[in-house]
Short mmCIF file of C-alpha atoms in Angstrom, two decimals:
data_model
loop_
_atom_site.label_atom_id
_atom_site.label_comp_id
_atom_site.label_asym_id
_atom_site.label_seq_id
_atom_site.Cartn_x
_atom_site.Cartn_y
_atom_site.Cartn_z
CA UNK A 1 19.37 -18.95 -2.43
CA UNK A 2 17.43 -18.19 1.14
CA UNK A 3 13.82 -18.27 0.53
CA UNK A 4 14.32 -14.86 1.47
CA UNK A 5 16.70 -14.30 -1.44
CA UNK A 6 14.41 -16.31 -3.89
CA UNK A 7 11.83 -13.47 -2.98
CA UNK A 8 13.01 -11.37 -2.97
CA UNK A 9 14.24 -12.07 -7.15
CA UNK A 10 10.98 -12.70 -7.53
CA UNK A 11 9.70 -9.22 -5.95
CA UNK A 12 11.91 -7.42 -7.81
CA UNK A 13 10.56 -9.08 -11.56
CA UNK A 14 7.11 -8.43 -10.18
CA UNK A 15 7.67 -4.58 -10.03
CA UNK A 16 9.08 -4.01 -13.12
CA UNK A 17 6.81 -6.59 -14.75
CA UNK A 18 4.38 -3.58 -15.95
CA UNK A 19 4.86 -3.26 -19.69
CA UNK A 20 1.49 -5.79 -20.00
CA UNK A 21 -0.94 -5.24 -21.32
CA UNK A 22 -3.80 -6.15 -18.37
CA UNK A 23 -1.63 -3.99 -15.89
CA UNK A 24 -3.30 -3.65 -12.88
CA UNK A 25 -2.20 -0.30 -10.80
CA UNK A 26 -3.92 -1.54 -7.62
CA UNK A 27 -2.22 -5.28 -8.09
CA UNK A 28 0.62 -3.24 -7.81
CA UNK A 29 1.13 -1.40 -5.66
CA UNK A 30 -0.56 -4.03 -3.31
CA UNK A 31 1.69 -5.84 -4.11
CA UNK A 32 5.06 -3.10 -3.20
CA UNK A 33 3.11 -3.51 0.09
CA UNK A 34 3.06 -6.59 0.99
CA UNK A 35 6.35 -7.60 -0.28
CA UNK A 36 8.01 -4.93 2.44
CA UNK A 37 5.76 -6.59 5.29
CA UNK A 38 7.06 -10.11 3.64
CA UNK A 39 10.68 -8.75 3.64
CA UNK A 40 11.68 -6.70 5.53
CA UNK A 41 11.53 -5.91 9.59
CA UNK A 42 8.24 -3.96 9.61
CA UNK A 43 4.65 -5.38 10.84
CA UNK A 44 2.77 -2.68 8.14
CA UNK A 45 3.09 -0.74 5.11
CA UNK A 46 1.39 1.47 2.44
CA UNK A 47 1.79 3.79 -0.14
CA UNK A 48 0.50 6.94 -1.70
CA UNK A 49 0.71 8.41 -4.88
CA UNK A 50 0.18 11.67 -6.30
CA UNK A 51 -2.72 12.91 -9.34
CA UNK A 52 -1.45 14.96 -11.92
CA UNK A 53 -2.67 17.84 -9.36
CA UNK A 54 -0.16 16.65 -6.95
CA UNK A 55 -2.81 15.89 -4.27
CA UNK A 56 -1.49 12.39 -2.96
CA UNK A 57 -4.47 9.76 -2.24
CA UNK A 58 -3.37 6.61 -0.35
CA UNK A 59 -3.82 4.09 -2.52
CA UNK A 60 -2.34 0.27 -0.99
CA UNK A 61 -1.71 -0.63 2.58
CA UNK A 62 -0.38 -4.46 3.86
CA UNK A 63 -3.01 -3.96 6.58
CA UNK A 64 -6.37 -1.86 7.90
CA UNK A 65 -4.25 -0.74 10.70
CA UNK A 66 -1.48 1.17 8.06
CA UNK A 67 -4.38 2.25 5.30
CA UNK A 68 -6.63 4.39 8.98
CA UNK A 69 -3.17 6.30 9.14
CA UNK A 70 -2.21 6.89 5.97
CA UNK A 71 -5.58 8.79 5.70
CA UNK A 72 -5.22 10.07 8.72
CA UNK A 73 -1.65 12.02 7.78
CA UNK A 74 -4.03 13.17 5.12
CA UNK A 75 -6.75 14.37 7.13
CA UNK A 76 -4.39 16.40 9.78
CA UNK A 77 -1.72 17.56 6.51
CA UNK A 78 1.20 15.92 9.27
CA UNK A 79 3.19 12.83 8.99
CA UNK A 80 6.41 10.73 7.65
CA UNK A 81 4.73 10.38 4.47
CA UNK A 82 3.52 13.67 3.98
CA UNK A 83 7.24 14.99 4.28
CA UNK A 84 8.88 12.17 2.86
CA UNK A 85 6.66 13.29 -0.89
CA UNK A 86 7.11 16.79 0.03
CA UNK A 87 11.69 16.21 0.27
CA UNK A 88 12.02 13.08 -2.29
CA UNK A 89 14.21 11.97 0.89
CA UNK A 90 13.45 9.38 3.27
CA UNK A 91 11.82 10.52 6.42
CA UNK A 92 12.70 9.12 10.02
CA UNK A 93 13.32 10.23 13.42
CA UNK A 94 15.46 7.53 15.95
CA UNK A 95 12.71 8.27 19.19
CA UNK A 96 9.49 8.72 20.32
CA UNK A 97 10.29 12.03 21.70
CA UNK A 98 11.59 12.91 17.73
CA UNK A 99 8.40 11.55 17.05
CA UNK A 100 5.96 13.51 18.72
CA UNK A 101 8.05 16.48 18.11
CA UNK A 102 7.70 16.07 13.88
CA UNK A 103 3.78 14.31 14.34
CA UNK A 104 1.79 14.86 17.39
CA UNK A 105 -0.90 14.30 16.43
CA UNK A 106 0.38 11.70 13.87
CA UNK A 107 2.52 9.42 17.06
CA UNK A 108 -0.93 9.52 18.73
CA UNK A 109 -2.84 8.29 16.44
CA UNK A 110 0.23 5.78 15.44
CA UNK A 111 0.11 4.58 18.88
CA UNK A 112 -3.48 4.23 19.57
CA UNK A 113 -3.43 1.30 16.78
CA UNK A 114 -0.50 -0.83 17.82
CA UNK A 115 2.20 0.09 16.62
CA UNK A 116 5.85 2.76 18.01
CA UNK A 117 7.43 3.43 14.90
CA UNK A 118 7.22 4.88 11.12
CA UNK A 119 9.23 5.95 8.34
CA UNK A 120 8.76 6.70 5.31
CA UNK A 121 10.45 5.87 1.91
CA UNK A 122 9.90 8.27 -1.07
CA UNK A 123 8.86 6.24 -4.59
CA UNK A 124 11.83 8.60 -6.94
CA UNK A 125 12.83 8.67 -10.04
CA UNK A 126 16.40 11.35 -10.72
CA UNK A 127 13.88 15.03 -9.89
CA UNK A 128 10.44 12.89 -9.60
CA UNK A 129 8.68 12.49 -6.65
CA UNK A 130 5.45 10.39 -7.89
CA UNK A 131 5.00 9.11 -3.57
CA UNK A 132 5.93 8.02 -0.83
CA UNK A 133 6.03 3.85 1.00
CA UNK A 134 5.17 4.37 4.62
CA UNK A 135 6.30 1.41 6.66
CA UNK A 136 5.16 0.79 9.90
CA UNK A 137 6.73 -1.35 13.27
CA UNK A 138 5.71 -2.76 16.74
CA UNK A 139 8.84 -2.28 17.30
CA UNK A 140 10.16 1.08 18.28
CA UNK A 141 13.48 2.26 16.31
CA UNK A 142 14.39 3.24 12.50
CA UNK A 143 15.19 0.44 10.67
CA UNK A 144 18.29 -1.48 9.44
CA UNK A 145 21.19 0.21 7.09
CA UNK A 146 20.17 -3.62 5.20
CA UNK A 147 16.31 -3.45 5.28
CA UNK A 148 15.51 0.20 4.19
CA UNK A 149 18.40 0.13 1.08
CA UNK A 150 16.67 -2.68 0.29
CA UNK A 151 13.05 -0.87 1.05
CA UNK A 152 14.19 1.84 -1.44
CA UNK A 153 15.57 -0.57 -4.27
CA UNK A 154 11.92 -2.01 -4.09
CA UNK A 155 10.15 1.41 -3.81
CA UNK A 156 12.75 2.38 -6.62
CA UNK A 157 12.51 -0.06 -8.93
CA UNK A 158 8.48 -0.31 -8.94
CA UNK A 159 8.95 3.49 -9.74
CA UNK A 160 10.83 2.89 -12.03
CA UNK A 161 7.78 0.05 -13.44
CA UNK A 162 5.10 3.22 -13.43
CA UNK A 163 6.64 5.93 -14.37
CA UNK A 164 7.99 3.94 -17.82
CA UNK A 165 4.50 2.74 -17.64
CA UNK A 166 2.96 5.79 -17.99
CA UNK A 167 5.28 7.37 -20.05
CA UNK A 168 4.18 4.97 -22.89
CA UNK A 169 0.57 6.69 -23.43
CA UNK A 170 -1.05 9.63 -24.50
CA UNK A 171 -1.27 12.28 -22.58
CA UNK A 172 -4.51 12.14 -21.47
CA UNK A 173 -4.64 8.38 -21.30
CA UNK A 174 -2.81 8.83 -18.26
CA UNK A 175 -5.06 10.75 -16.25
CA UNK A 176 -8.03 9.09 -17.47
CA UNK A 177 -5.85 6.53 -15.80
CA UNK A 178 -4.42 6.91 -12.67
CA UNK A 179 -8.16 8.57 -12.21
CA UNK A 180 -10.03 5.19 -12.86
CA UNK A 181 -7.58 3.87 -10.72
CA UNK A 182 -8.88 6.36 -7.73
CA UNK A 183 -12.22 5.16 -8.42
CA UNK A 184 -11.46 1.93 -8.45
CA UNK A 185 -9.45 1.85 -4.81
CA UNK A 186 -12.86 4.50 -3.65
CA UNK A 187 -14.72 1.17 -4.87
CA UNK A 188 -11.94 -1.38 -3.35
CA UNK A 189 -13.05 -0.31 0.03
CA UNK A 190 -17.08 0.14 -0.35
CA UNK A 191 -16.66 -3.66 -1.67
CA UNK A 192 -14.37 -5.00 1.34
CA UNK A 193 -16.71 -2.93 3.31
CA UNK A 194 -20.14 -4.88 2.23
CA UNK A 195 -17.99 -8.16 1.60
CA UNK A 196 -16.60 -8.01 5.13
CA UNK A 197 -20.06 -7.09 6.92
CA UNK A 198 -22.12 -9.75 4.45
CA UNK A 199 -19.48 -12.81 4.77
CA UNK A 200 -18.92 -11.04 8.97
CA UNK A 201 -14.89 -11.24 8.05
CA UNK A 202 -12.35 -8.61 8.82
CA UNK A 203 -11.91 -5.84 6.84
CA UNK A 204 -7.92 -7.03 5.51
CA UNK A 205 -9.35 -10.48 5.20
CA UNK A 206 -12.20 -9.44 2.24
CA UNK A 207 -9.76 -7.63 0.79
CA UNK A 208 -7.20 -10.89 0.81
CA UNK A 209 -10.46 -13.38 -0.16
CA UNK A 210 -11.46 -11.03 -2.71
CA UNK A 211 -7.96 -10.71 -4.66
CA UNK A 212 -7.37 -14.85 -4.21
CA UNK A 213 -10.68 -14.67 -6.12
CA UNK A 214 -9.98 -11.83 -9.47
CA UNK A 215 -6.96 -14.23 -9.64
CA UNK A 216 -8.05 -17.54 -9.32
CA UNK A 217 -10.64 -16.48 -12.15
CA UNK A 218 -7.97 -14.01 -13.65
CA UNK A 219 -9.93 -11.10 -13.37
CA UNK A 220 -9.60 -7.15 -12.53
CA UNK A 221 -9.79 -6.42 -8.71
CA UNK A 222 -12.44 -3.54 -10.44
CA UNK A 223 -13.96 -5.39 -11.97
CA UNK A 224 -14.57 -8.16 -8.96
CA UNK A 225 -15.24 -4.87 -6.47
CA UNK A 226 -18.21 -4.09 -8.40
CA UNK A 227 -19.40 -7.04 -8.70
CA UNK A 228 -20.10 -7.29 -4.21
CA UNK A 229 -21.53 -4.19 -4.54
CA UNK A 230 -24.12 -4.99 -6.92
CA UNK A 231 -24.30 -8.65 -5.48
CA UNK A 232 -24.14 -9.92 -8.30
CA UNK A 233 -21.54 -11.91 -7.53
CA UNK A 234 -22.24 -14.89 -5.12
CA UNK A 235 -19.97 -14.61 -1.71
CA UNK A 236 -19.84 -18.05 -1.26
CA UNK A 237 -19.05 -18.17 -4.79
CA UNK A 238 -16.08 -15.69 -3.67
CA UNK A 239 -14.94 -16.62 -0.18
CA UNK A 240 -14.54 -20.75 -1.41
CA UNK A 241 -11.59 -19.20 -4.16
CA UNK A 242 -8.68 -20.74 -2.13
CA UNK A 243 -6.76 -17.27 -0.49
CA UNK A 244 -4.40 -16.64 2.59
CA UNK A 245 -4.40 -17.19 6.16
CA UNK A 246 -6.76 -14.43 7.82
CA UNK A 247 -4.59 -11.64 8.71
CA UNK A 248 -3.29 -11.02 12.61
CA UNK A 249 -3.58 -7.56 14.55
CA UNK A 250 -0.73 -5.44 15.89
CA UNK A 251 -0.15 -6.64 19.53
CA UNK A 252 0.12 -3.66 21.38
#
């Protein structure tokens, strides 16, 4: 078995493992985003999920640029992720003119951040679409059929896991859990900014530092973020936890 096959197998196990007592939605979705970049021919990935009222929210991203692009989609009501969620089908365009025709302002912002193509895969089970996986590339053109198949399979497994995890709880708990996840995401963005400013880190690297600290100390990301914001967790202590090398921004 090759290293890619081993990573793929490990990814499917991770995405299926949602029935644990300390299940963390944010960390789970971040795993889907980062593994998409590692396994597919893409340079960044982001995930939007729908709340109980059908409104989409940015929930995870592999890079700050991906998060900004997804926020831009929501703010301007335009882009592949929105079209994918609404249709429940994969969305892509063959070339730059087609992208500009479908998403003129989004395509301009996409280029400004160093990317040349974008497509989205639905997070859907039968008739229920709960979100979409956005895939961004520095090179123009669509993903290969093989990569698209792997990407959709990962999105499908993650969707089944999320829906299964939700179905176990009562409806009130489901609404509370998603609202908590949304609040945690806002808190996480605040903590990223605080840590980045205080420690002189890029936003992406600040997140990786927090995530590494949370995992090495068996703690929830939301709890670590809260302590960074209120200053009760020492920055140096967080930074000394083992974490991946700083990520490089896309090259234009």
